[in-house]
Amino acid sequence: RGLVRYVGFCAAALANAHGRARHPAVLAGYLGRGDVHARALTRFAQAYAAQTEEDHATLVDAVAAGTIETIEGC
């Protein structure tokens, strides 16, 4: 649920930034009418999520092995 809210905030910020651009029609022309851009963003988000999960697993393993020190409560 938190990730969905965060993504929504990011999308709103991006839309706001582009909406304030001097040439929003250029952006609309760049994105086109199809779903190619949306599919590309989806693939990127899925790959990013998979990498985040892999990185977290590596971190958990390193903590369990004592390779890195953790501080509780931070």
PDB file of C-alpha atoms in Angstrom:
ATOM      1  CA  ARG A   1       0.000   0.000   0.000  1.00  0.00           C
ATOM      2  CA  GLY A   2       2.825   2.405   0.865  1.00  0.00           C
ATOM      3  CA  LEU A   3       4.604   1.755  -2.417  1.00  0.00           C
ATOM      4  CA  VAL A   4       1.440   2.466  -4.374  1.00  0.00           C
ATOM      5  CA  ARG A   5       1.022   5.805  -2.561  1.00  0.00           C
ATOM      6  CA  TYR A   6       4.682   6.656  -3.143  1.00  0.00           C
ATOM      7  CA  VAL A   7       4.421   5.878  -6.856  1.00  0.00           C
ATOM      8  CA  GLY A   8       1.321   8.030  -7.036  1.00  0.00           C
ATOM      9  CA  PHE A   9       3.199  10.942  -5.457  1.00  0.00           C
ATOM     10  CA  CYS A  10       6.082  10.469  -7.890  1.00  0.00           C
ATOM     11  CA  ALA A  11       3.718  10.402 -10.848  1.00  0.00           C
ATOM     12  CA  ALA A  12       1.970  13.537  -9.614  1.00  0.00           C
ATOM     13  CA  ALA A  13       5.277  15.352  -9.164  1.00  0.00           C
ATOM     14  CA  LEU A  14       6.420  14.323 -12.633  1.00  0.00           C
ATOM     15  CA  ALA A  15       3.126  15.373 -14.192  1.00  0.00           C
ATOM     16  CA  ASN A  16       3.262  18.690 -12.344  1.00  0.00           C
ATOM     17  CA  ALA A  17       6.819  19.346 -13.489  1.00  0.00           C
ATOM     18  CA  HIS A  18       5.969  18.599 -17.092  1.00  0.00           C
ATOM     19  CA  GLY A  19       2.745  20.562 -16.863  1.00  0.00           C
ATOM     20  CA  ARG A  20       4.795  23.627 -15.974  1.00  0.00           C
ATOM     21  CA  ALA A  21       7.139  23.097 -18.880  1.00  0.00           C
ATOM     22  CA  ARG A  22       7.057  25.784 -21.536  1.00  0.00           C
ATOM     23  CA  HIS A  23       6.125  23.276 -24.219  1.00  0.00           C
ATOM     24  CA  PRO A  24       3.837  20.561 -22.804  1.00  0.00           C
ATOM     25  CA  ALA A  25       2.693  19.816 -26.366  1.00  0.00           C
ATOM     26  CA  VAL A  26       6.227  18.665 -27.143  1.00  0.00           C
ATOM     27  CA  LEU A  27       6.047  16.181 -24.263  1.00  0.00           C
ATOM     28  CA  ALA A  28       2.630  14.969 -25.397  1.00  0.00           C
ATOM     29  CA  GLY A  29       4.002  14.492 -28.902  1.00  0.00           C
ATOM     30  CA  TYR A  30       6.991  12.607 -27.545  1.00  0.00           C
ATOM     31  CA  LEU A  31       4.841  10.233 -25.497  1.00  0.00           C
ATOM     32  CA  GLY A  32       2.389   9.628 -28.298  1.00  0.00           C
ATOM     33  CA  ARG A  33      -1.024   8.077 -27.979  1.00  0.00           C
ATOM     34  CA  GLY A  34      -0.122   4.437 -27.507  1.00  0.00           C
ATOM     35  CA  ASP A  35       0.897   2.574 -24.393  1.00  0.00           C
ATOM     36  CA  VAL A  36       4.567   2.090 -25.326  1.00  0.00           C
ATOM     37  CA  HIS A  37       5.725   4.611 -22.739  1.00  0.00           C
ATOM     38  CA  ALA A  38       3.553   3.108 -20.003  1.00  0.00           C
ATOM     39  CA  ARG A  39       4.834  -0.394 -20.807  1.00  0.00           C
ATOM     40  CA  ALA A  40       8.435   0.816 -20.705  1.00  0.00           C
ATOM     41  CA  LEU A  41       7.887   2.455 -17.306  1.00  0.00           C
ATOM     42  CA  THR A  42       6.237  -0.733 -16.063  1.00  0.00           C
ATOM     43  CA  ARG A  43       9.179  -2.888 -17.192  1.00  0.00           C
ATOM     44  CA  PHE A  44      11.609  -0.474 -15.526  1.00  0.00           C
ATOM     45  CA  ALA A  45       9.608  -0.472 -12.276  1.00  0.00           C
ATOM     46  CA  GLN A  46       9.469  -4.276 -12.205  1.00  0.00           C
ATOM     47  CA  ALA A  47      13.217  -4.580 -12.832  1.00  0.00           C
ATOM     48  CA  TYR A  48      13.920  -1.947 -10.178  1.00  0.00           C
ATOM     49  CA  ALA A  49      11.716  -3.784  -7.665  1.00  0.00           C
ATOM     50  CA  ALA A  50      13.466  -7.087  -8.389  1.00  0.00           C
ATOM     51  CA  GLN A  51      16.874  -5.449  -7.895  1.00  0.00           C
ATOM     52  CA  THR A  52      15.697  -3.878  -4.623  1.00  0.00           C
ATOM     53  CA  GLU A  53      14.551  -7.272  -3.360  1.00  0.00           C
ATOM     54  CA  GLU A  54      17.889  -8.820  -4.346  1.00  0.00           C
ATOM     55  CA  ASP A  55      19.818  -6.023  -2.639  1.00  0.00           C
ATOM     56  CA  HIS A  56      17.738  -6.420   0.528  1.00  0.00           C
ATOM     57  CA  ALA A  57      18.350 -10.174   0.591  1.00  0.00           C
ATOM     58  CA  THR A  58      22.084  -9.513   0.275  1.00  0.00           C
ATOM     59  CA  LEU A  59      21.886  -7.042   3.156  1.00  0.00           C
ATOM     60  CA  VAL A  60      19.968  -9.504   5.344  1.00  0.00           C
ATOM     61  CA  ASP A  61      22.542 -12.222   4.589  1.00  0.00           C
ATOM     62  CA  ALA A  62      25.417  -9.870   5.425  1.00  0.00           C
ATOM     63  CA  VAL A  63      23.819  -8.934   8.742  1.00  0.00           C
ATOM     64  CA  ALA A  64      23.203 -12.603   9.589  1.00  0.00           C
ATOM     65  CA  ALA A  65      26.813 -13.477   8.717  1.00  0.00           C
ATOM     66  CA  GLY A  66      28.137 -10.608  10.836  1.00  0.00           C
ATOM     67  CA  THR A  67      29.771  -8.991   7.801  1.00  0.00           C
ATOM     68  CA  ILE A  68      28.172  -5.668   8.632  1.00  0.00           C
ATOM     69  CA  GLU A  69      27.082  -4.162  11.928  1.00  0.00           C
ATOM     70  CA  THR A  70      23.567  -2.921  12.528  1.00  0.00           C
ATOM     71  CA  ILE A  71      22.199  -0.433  15.002  1.00  0.00           C
ATOM     72  CA  GLU A  72      18.773  -1.225  16.395  1.00  0.00           C
ATOM     73  CA  GLY A  73      16.148   1.465  16.640  1.00  0.00           C
ATOM     74  CA  CYS A  74      17.380   3.663  13.827  1.00  0.00           C
TER      75      CYS A  74
END
